[in-house]
CSV table of C-alpha atoms in Angstrom, one decimal:
chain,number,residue,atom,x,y,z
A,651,UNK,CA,0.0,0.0,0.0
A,652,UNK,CA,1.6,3.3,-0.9
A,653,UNK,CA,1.3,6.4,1.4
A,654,UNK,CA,-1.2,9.0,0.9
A,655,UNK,CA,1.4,11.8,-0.3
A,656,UNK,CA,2.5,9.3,-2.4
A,657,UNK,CA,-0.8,8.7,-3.8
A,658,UNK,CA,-1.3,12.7,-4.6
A,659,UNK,CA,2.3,13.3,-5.8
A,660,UNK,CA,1.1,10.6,-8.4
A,661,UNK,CA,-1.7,11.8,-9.4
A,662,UNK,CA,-1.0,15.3,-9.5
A,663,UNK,CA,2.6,14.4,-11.7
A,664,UNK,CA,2.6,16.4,-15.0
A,665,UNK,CA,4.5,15.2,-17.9
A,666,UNK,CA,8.2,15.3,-16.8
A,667,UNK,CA,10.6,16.7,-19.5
A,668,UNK,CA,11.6,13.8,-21.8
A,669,UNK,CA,15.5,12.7,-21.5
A,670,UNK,CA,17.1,12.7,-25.0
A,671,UNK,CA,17.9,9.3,-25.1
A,672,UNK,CA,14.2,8.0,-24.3
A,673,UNK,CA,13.6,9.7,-28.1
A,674,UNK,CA,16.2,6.9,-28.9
A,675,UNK,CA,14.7,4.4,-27.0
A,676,UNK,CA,11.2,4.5,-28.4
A,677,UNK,CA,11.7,6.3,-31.7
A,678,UNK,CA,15.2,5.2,-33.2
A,679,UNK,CA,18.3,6.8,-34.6
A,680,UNK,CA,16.6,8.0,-37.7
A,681,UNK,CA,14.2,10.3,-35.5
A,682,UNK,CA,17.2,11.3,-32.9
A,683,UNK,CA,18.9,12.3,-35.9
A,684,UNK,CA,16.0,14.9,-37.5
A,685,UNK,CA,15.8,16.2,-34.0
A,686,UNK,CA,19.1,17.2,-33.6
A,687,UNK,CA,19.1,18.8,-37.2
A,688,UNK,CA,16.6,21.0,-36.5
A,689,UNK,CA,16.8,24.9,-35.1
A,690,UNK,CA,18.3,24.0,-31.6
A,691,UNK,CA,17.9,26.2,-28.5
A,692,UNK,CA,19.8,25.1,-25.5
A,693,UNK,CA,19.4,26.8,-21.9
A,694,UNK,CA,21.1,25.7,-19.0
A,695,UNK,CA,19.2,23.2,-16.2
A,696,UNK,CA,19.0,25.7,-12.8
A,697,UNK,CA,18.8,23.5,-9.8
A,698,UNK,CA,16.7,25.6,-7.5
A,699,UNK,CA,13.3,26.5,-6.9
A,700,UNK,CA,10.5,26.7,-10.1
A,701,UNK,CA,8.0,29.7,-9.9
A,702,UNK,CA,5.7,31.1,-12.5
A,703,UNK,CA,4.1,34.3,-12.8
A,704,UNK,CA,1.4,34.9,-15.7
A,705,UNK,CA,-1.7,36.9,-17.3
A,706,UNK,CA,-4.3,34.2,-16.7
A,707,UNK,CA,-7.6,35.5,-18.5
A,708,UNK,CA,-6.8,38.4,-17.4
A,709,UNK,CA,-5.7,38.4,-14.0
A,710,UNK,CA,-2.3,38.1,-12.6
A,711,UNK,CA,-1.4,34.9,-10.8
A,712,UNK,CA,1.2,33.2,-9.4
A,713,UNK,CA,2.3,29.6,-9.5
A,714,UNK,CA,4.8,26.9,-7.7
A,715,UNK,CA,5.5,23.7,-8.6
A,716,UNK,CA,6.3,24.3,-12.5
A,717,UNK,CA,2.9,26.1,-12.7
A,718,UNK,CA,1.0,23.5,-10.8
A,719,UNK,CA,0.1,24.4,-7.8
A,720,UNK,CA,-1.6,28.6,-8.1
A,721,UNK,CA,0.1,30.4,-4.9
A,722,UNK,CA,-3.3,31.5,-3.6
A,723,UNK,CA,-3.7,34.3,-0.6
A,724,UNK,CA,-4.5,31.6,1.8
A,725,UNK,CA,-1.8,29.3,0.9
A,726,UNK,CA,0.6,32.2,1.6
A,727,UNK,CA,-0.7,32.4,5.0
A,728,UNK,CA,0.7,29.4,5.8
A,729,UNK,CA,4.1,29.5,3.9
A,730,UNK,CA,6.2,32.5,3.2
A,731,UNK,CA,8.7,31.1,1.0
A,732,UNK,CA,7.2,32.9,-2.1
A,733,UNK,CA,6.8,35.8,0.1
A,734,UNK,CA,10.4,37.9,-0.8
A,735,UNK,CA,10.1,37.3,-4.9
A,736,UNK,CA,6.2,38.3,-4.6
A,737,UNK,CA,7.0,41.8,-3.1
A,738,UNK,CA,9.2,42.9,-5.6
A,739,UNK,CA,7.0,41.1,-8.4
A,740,UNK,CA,4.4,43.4,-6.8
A,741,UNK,CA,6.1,46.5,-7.6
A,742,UNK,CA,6.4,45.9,-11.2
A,743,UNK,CA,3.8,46.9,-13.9
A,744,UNK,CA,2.1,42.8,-14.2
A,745,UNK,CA,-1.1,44.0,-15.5
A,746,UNK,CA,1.6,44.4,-18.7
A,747,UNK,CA,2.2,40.7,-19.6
A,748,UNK,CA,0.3,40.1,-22.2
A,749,UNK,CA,-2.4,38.4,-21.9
A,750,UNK,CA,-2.5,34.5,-22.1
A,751,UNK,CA,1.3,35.0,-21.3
A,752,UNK,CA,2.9,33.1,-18.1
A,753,UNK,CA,6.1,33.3,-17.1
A,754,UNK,CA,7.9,30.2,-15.8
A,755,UNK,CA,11.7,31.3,-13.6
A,756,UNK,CA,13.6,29.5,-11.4
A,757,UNK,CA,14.2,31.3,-7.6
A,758,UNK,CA,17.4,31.4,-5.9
A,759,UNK,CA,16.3,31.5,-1.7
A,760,UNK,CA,19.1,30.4,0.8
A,761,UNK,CA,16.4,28.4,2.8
A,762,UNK,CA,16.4,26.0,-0.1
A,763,UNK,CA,18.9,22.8,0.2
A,764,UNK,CA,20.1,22.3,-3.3
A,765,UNK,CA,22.9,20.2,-4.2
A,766,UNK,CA,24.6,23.1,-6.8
A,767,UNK,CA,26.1,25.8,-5.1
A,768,UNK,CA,26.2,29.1,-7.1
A,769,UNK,CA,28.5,32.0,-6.7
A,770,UNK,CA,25.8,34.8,-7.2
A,771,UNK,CA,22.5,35.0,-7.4
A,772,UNK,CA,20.4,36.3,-10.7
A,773,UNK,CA,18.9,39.8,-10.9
A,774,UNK,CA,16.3,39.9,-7.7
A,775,UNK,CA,16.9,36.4,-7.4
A,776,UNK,CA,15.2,34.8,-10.4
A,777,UNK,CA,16.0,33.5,-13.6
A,778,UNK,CA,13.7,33.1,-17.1
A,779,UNK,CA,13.8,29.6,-17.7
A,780,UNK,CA,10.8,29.8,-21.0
A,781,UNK,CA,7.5,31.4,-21.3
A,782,UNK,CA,4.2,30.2,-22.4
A,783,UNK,CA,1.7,31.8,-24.5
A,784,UNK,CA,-1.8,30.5,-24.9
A,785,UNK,CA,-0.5,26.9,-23.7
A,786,UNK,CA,2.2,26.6,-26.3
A,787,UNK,CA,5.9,27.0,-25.1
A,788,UNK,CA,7.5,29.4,-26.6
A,789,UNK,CA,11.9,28.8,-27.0
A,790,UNK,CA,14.4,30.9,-24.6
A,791,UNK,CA,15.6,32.8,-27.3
A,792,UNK,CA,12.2,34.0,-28.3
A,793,UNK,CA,12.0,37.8,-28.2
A,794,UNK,CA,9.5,37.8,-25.8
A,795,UNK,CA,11.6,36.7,-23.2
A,796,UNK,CA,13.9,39.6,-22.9
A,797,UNK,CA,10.9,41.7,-22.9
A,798,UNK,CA,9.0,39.8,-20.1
A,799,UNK,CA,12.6,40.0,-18.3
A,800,UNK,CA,12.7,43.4,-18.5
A,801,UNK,CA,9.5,44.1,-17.3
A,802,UNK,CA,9.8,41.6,-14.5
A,803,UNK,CA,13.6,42.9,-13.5
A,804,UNK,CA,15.0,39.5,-13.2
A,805,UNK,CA,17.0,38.1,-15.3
A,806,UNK,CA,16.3,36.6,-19.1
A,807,UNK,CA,17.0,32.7,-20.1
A,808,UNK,CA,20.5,31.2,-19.4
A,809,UNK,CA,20.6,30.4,-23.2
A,810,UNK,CA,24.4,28.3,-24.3
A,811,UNK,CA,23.3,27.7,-27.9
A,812,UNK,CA,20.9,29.1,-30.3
A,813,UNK,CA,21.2,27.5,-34.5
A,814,UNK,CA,21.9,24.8,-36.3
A,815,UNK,CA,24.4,22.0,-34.3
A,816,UNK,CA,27.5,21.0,-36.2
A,817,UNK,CA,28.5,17.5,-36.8
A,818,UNK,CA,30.5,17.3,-34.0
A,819,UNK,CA,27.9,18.3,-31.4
A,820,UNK,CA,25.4,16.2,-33.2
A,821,UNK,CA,28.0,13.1,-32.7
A,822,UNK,CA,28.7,14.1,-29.4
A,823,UNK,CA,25.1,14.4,-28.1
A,824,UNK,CA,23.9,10.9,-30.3
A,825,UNK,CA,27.0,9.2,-28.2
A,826,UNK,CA,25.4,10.4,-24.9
A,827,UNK,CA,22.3,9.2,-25.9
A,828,UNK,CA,23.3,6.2,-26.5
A,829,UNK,CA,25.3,5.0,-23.8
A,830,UNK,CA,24.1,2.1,-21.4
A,831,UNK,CA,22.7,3.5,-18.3
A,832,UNK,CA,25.2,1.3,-16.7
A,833,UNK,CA,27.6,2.9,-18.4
A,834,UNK,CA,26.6,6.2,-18.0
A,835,UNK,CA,27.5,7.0,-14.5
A,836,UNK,CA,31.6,6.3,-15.1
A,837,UNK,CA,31.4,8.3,-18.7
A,838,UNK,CA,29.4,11.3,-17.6
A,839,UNK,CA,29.1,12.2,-13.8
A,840,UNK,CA,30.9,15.3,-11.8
A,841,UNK,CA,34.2,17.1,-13.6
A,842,UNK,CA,33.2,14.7,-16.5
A,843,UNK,CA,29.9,15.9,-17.4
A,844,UNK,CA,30.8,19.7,-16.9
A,845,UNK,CA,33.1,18.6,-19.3
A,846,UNK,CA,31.2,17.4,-21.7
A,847,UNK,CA,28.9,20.2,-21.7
A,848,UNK,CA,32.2,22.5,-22.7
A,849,UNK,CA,33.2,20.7,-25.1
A,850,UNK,CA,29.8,21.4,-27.0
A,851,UNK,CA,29.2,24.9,-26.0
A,852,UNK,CA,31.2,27.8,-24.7
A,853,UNK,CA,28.9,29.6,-21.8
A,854,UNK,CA,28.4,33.4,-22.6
A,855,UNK,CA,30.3,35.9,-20.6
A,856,UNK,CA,26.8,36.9,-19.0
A,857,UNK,CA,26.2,33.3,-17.8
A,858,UNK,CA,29.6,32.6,-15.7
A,859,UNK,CA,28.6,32.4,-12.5
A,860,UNK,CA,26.0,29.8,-13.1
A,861,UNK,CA,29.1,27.4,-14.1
A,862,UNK,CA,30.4,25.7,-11.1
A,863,UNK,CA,32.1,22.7,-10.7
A,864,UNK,CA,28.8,20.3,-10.8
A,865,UNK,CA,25.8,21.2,-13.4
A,866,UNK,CA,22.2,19.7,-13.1
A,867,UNK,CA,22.2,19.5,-17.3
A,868,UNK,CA,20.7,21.3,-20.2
A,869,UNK,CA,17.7,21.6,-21.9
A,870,UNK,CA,17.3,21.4,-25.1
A,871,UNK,CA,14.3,23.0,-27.5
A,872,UNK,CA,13.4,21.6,-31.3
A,873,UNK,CA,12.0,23.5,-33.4
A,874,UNK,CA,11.0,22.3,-36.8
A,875,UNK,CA,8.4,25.5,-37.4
A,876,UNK,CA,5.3,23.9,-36.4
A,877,UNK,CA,5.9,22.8,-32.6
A,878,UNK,CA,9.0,22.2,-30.1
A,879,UNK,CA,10.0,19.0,-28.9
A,880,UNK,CA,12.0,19.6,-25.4
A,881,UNK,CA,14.6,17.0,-24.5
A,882,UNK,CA,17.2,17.1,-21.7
A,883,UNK,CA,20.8,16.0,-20.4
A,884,UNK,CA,21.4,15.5,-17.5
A,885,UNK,CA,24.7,14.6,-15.4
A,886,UNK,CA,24.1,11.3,-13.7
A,887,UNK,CA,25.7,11.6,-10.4
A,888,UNK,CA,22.9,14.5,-9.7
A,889,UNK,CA,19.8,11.9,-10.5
A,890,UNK,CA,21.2,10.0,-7.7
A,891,UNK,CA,21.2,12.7,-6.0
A,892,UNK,CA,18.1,13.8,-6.3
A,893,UNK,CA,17.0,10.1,-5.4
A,894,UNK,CA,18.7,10.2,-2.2
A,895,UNK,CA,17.3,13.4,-1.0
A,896,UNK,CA,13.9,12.1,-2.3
A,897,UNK,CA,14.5,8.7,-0.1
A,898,UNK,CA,15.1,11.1,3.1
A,899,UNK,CA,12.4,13.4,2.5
A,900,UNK,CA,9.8,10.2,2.3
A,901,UNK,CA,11.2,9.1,5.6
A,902,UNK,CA,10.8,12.2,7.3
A,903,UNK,CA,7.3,12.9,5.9
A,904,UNK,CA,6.4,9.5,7.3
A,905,UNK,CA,7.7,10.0,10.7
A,906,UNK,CA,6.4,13.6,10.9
A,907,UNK,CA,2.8,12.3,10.4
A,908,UNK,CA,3.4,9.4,13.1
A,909,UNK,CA,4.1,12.2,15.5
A,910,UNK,CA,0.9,14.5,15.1
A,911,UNK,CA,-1.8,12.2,13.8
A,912,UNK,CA,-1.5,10.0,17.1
A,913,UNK,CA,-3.2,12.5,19.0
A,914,UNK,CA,-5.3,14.6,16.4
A,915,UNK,CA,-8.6,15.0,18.5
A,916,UNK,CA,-6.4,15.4,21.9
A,917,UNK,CA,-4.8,18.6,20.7
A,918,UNK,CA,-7.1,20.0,18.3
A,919,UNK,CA,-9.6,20.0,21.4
A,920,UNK,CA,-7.1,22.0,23.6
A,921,UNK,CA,-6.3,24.3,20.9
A,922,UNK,CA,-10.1,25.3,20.8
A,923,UNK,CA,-10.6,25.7,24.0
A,924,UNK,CA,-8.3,28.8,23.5
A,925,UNK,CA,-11.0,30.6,21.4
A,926,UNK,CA,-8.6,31.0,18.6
A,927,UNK,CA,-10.1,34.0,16.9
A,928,UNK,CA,-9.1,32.6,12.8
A,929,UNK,CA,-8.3,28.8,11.3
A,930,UNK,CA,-4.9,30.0,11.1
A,931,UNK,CA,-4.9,30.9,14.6
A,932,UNK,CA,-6.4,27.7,15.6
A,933,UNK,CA,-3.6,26.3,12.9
A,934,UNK,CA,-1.0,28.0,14.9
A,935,UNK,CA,-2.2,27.1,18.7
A,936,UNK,CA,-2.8,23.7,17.6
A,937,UNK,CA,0.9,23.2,16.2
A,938,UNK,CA,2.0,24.2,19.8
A,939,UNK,CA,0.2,21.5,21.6
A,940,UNK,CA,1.8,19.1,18.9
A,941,UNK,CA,5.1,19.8,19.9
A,942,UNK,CA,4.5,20.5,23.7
A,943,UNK,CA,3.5,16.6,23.9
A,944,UNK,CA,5.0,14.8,20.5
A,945,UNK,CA,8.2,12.7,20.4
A,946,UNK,CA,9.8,15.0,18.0
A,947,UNK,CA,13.1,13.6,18.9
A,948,UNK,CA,12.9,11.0,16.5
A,949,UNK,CA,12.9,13.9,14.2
A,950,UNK,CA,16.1,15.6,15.3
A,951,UNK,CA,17.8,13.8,12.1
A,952,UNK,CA,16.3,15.7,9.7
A,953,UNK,CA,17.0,19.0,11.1
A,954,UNK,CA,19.7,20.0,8.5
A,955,UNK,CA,16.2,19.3,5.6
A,956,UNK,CA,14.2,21.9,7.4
A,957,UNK,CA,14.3,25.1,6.3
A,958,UNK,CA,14.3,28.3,8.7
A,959,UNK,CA,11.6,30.5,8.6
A,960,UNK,CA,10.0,29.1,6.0
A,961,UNK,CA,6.8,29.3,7.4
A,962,UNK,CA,5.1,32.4,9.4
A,963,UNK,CA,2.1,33.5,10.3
A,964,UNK,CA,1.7,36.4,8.1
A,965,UNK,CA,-0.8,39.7,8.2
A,966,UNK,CA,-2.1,40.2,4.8
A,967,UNK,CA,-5.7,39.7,4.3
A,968,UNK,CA,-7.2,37.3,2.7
């Protein structure tokens, strides 16, 4: 039986951007090889945070989870994580996106563990990564972007390559994508996948300090004038990574909900009796009994996951 957050995270899943060698795995070399002699746009894989901001029939709205999740006012009560990047959103001219437009970025916050460390953060802390318009992605070197940049102050796509690849870089990526997965690791992880990626693209001057030592990957865009096809790379040492911190953050979800649900109707009954004046003050007085009488010892290991002051109780209205 799987848990209930792992129910929801399944269900909820969108379409996760296709690796470039599952096009070789279900569609051949012949296909691989239109796709990689068509217009390429490659941007740089950001391992942080996704946010998008958009005109959604004509309102301005906000989004987490690669535009899946709408950052409502009452979801912000409980979590100001998207609080910092909001406010200076706020003082921009939004009601200028054009309409049908959304915007998605990536957002650099030091309460976030990530596993790349970058020297310097981008223009108020977030980063293009594409834009949508009317439900159709449109590439990072689009026009548009620099434009919705600009309005937004942040900063526009970390583009590497925009044209037509040469032979060598087609070689190069049809080698990557088709290496053995047990293979891949030794061929392509750490110093030899930053590597790899310099050897096919020399990083603009603007884009420096987002090349460390370790890279997430790149993603690439297809365009063949009618639609894009997206495709990334990625280096495999962060996958496993990524599984890791996955593995630990299922354990610790599990063990968090052993400590509160046990005694649900104890505490939320002593919270009441405090005539909490708002749900989010009854939220907040409940959370207290929870930890005046949980064994939240057995949660001391995860301390270095949790984030400080990532959640508040904050004043706006709803």
């Amino acid at each position: 039986m799987i848990s209930f957050r792992q129910y929801i995270s399944r269900t909820t899943r969108i379409n996760e951007l296709a690796h470039l060698s599952d096009y070789l795995n279900k569609k051949g070399n012949t296909f691989l090889d239109e796709l990689l002699s068509r217009k390429v746009v490659c941007n740089l894989k950001i391992d942080q945070a996704a946010f998008a901001v958009g005109n959604v029939d004509g309102e301005v709205k906000y989004f987490g989870r690669e535009g899946r999740v709408e950052i409502t006012p009452f979801r912000r009560q409980g979590a100001d994580l998207y609080e910092e990047i909001i406010k200076h959103l706020q003082t921009r001219n939004l009601e200028h996106i054009p309409r049908g437009v959304v915007a998605f970025l990536e957002f650099f916050d030091e309460r976030l563990p990530t596993l790349i460390q970058y020297t310097q953060k981008p223009k108020n802390g977030l980063i293009v990564s594409y834009l949508k318009k009317d439900g159709k992605i449109l590439p990072p070197d689009h026009p548009l972007n620099e434009k919705i940049a600009d309005l937004l102050a942040v900063s526009p796509p970390p583009v590497l390559f925009a044209g037509k690849l040469d032979s060598k870089q087609k070689d190069k990526l049809t080698d990557y994508a088709n290496t053995p997965a047990e293979e891949l690791s030794r061929k392509y992880s750490g110093k030899n996948f930053v590597q790899f990626v310099l050897s096919l693209f020399v990083p603009p001057a603007k884009m420096k300090y987002l090349m460390t030592d370790n890279l997430e990957g790149l993603v690439f865009y297809f365009d063949n004038g009618k639609k894009i096809d997206m495709a990334k790379i990625t280096d495999p040492s962060f996958t496993e990574g990524i599984k890791e911190k996955g593995n630990k953050d299922d354990r610790f979800h599990s063990d968090l909900m052993a400590a509160i649900y046990k005694k649900l109707s104890e505490h939320s009954s002593k919270a009441l009796k405090k005539n909490p004046s708002s749900f989010v003050d009854f939220v907040y007085d409940m959370t207290q009994e929870y930890l005046k009488d949980s064994d939240v010892k057995k949660l001391a290991k995860y301390e270095s996951q949790v984030t400080a002051n990532r959640f508040a109780r904050l004043t706006f209205g709803l």
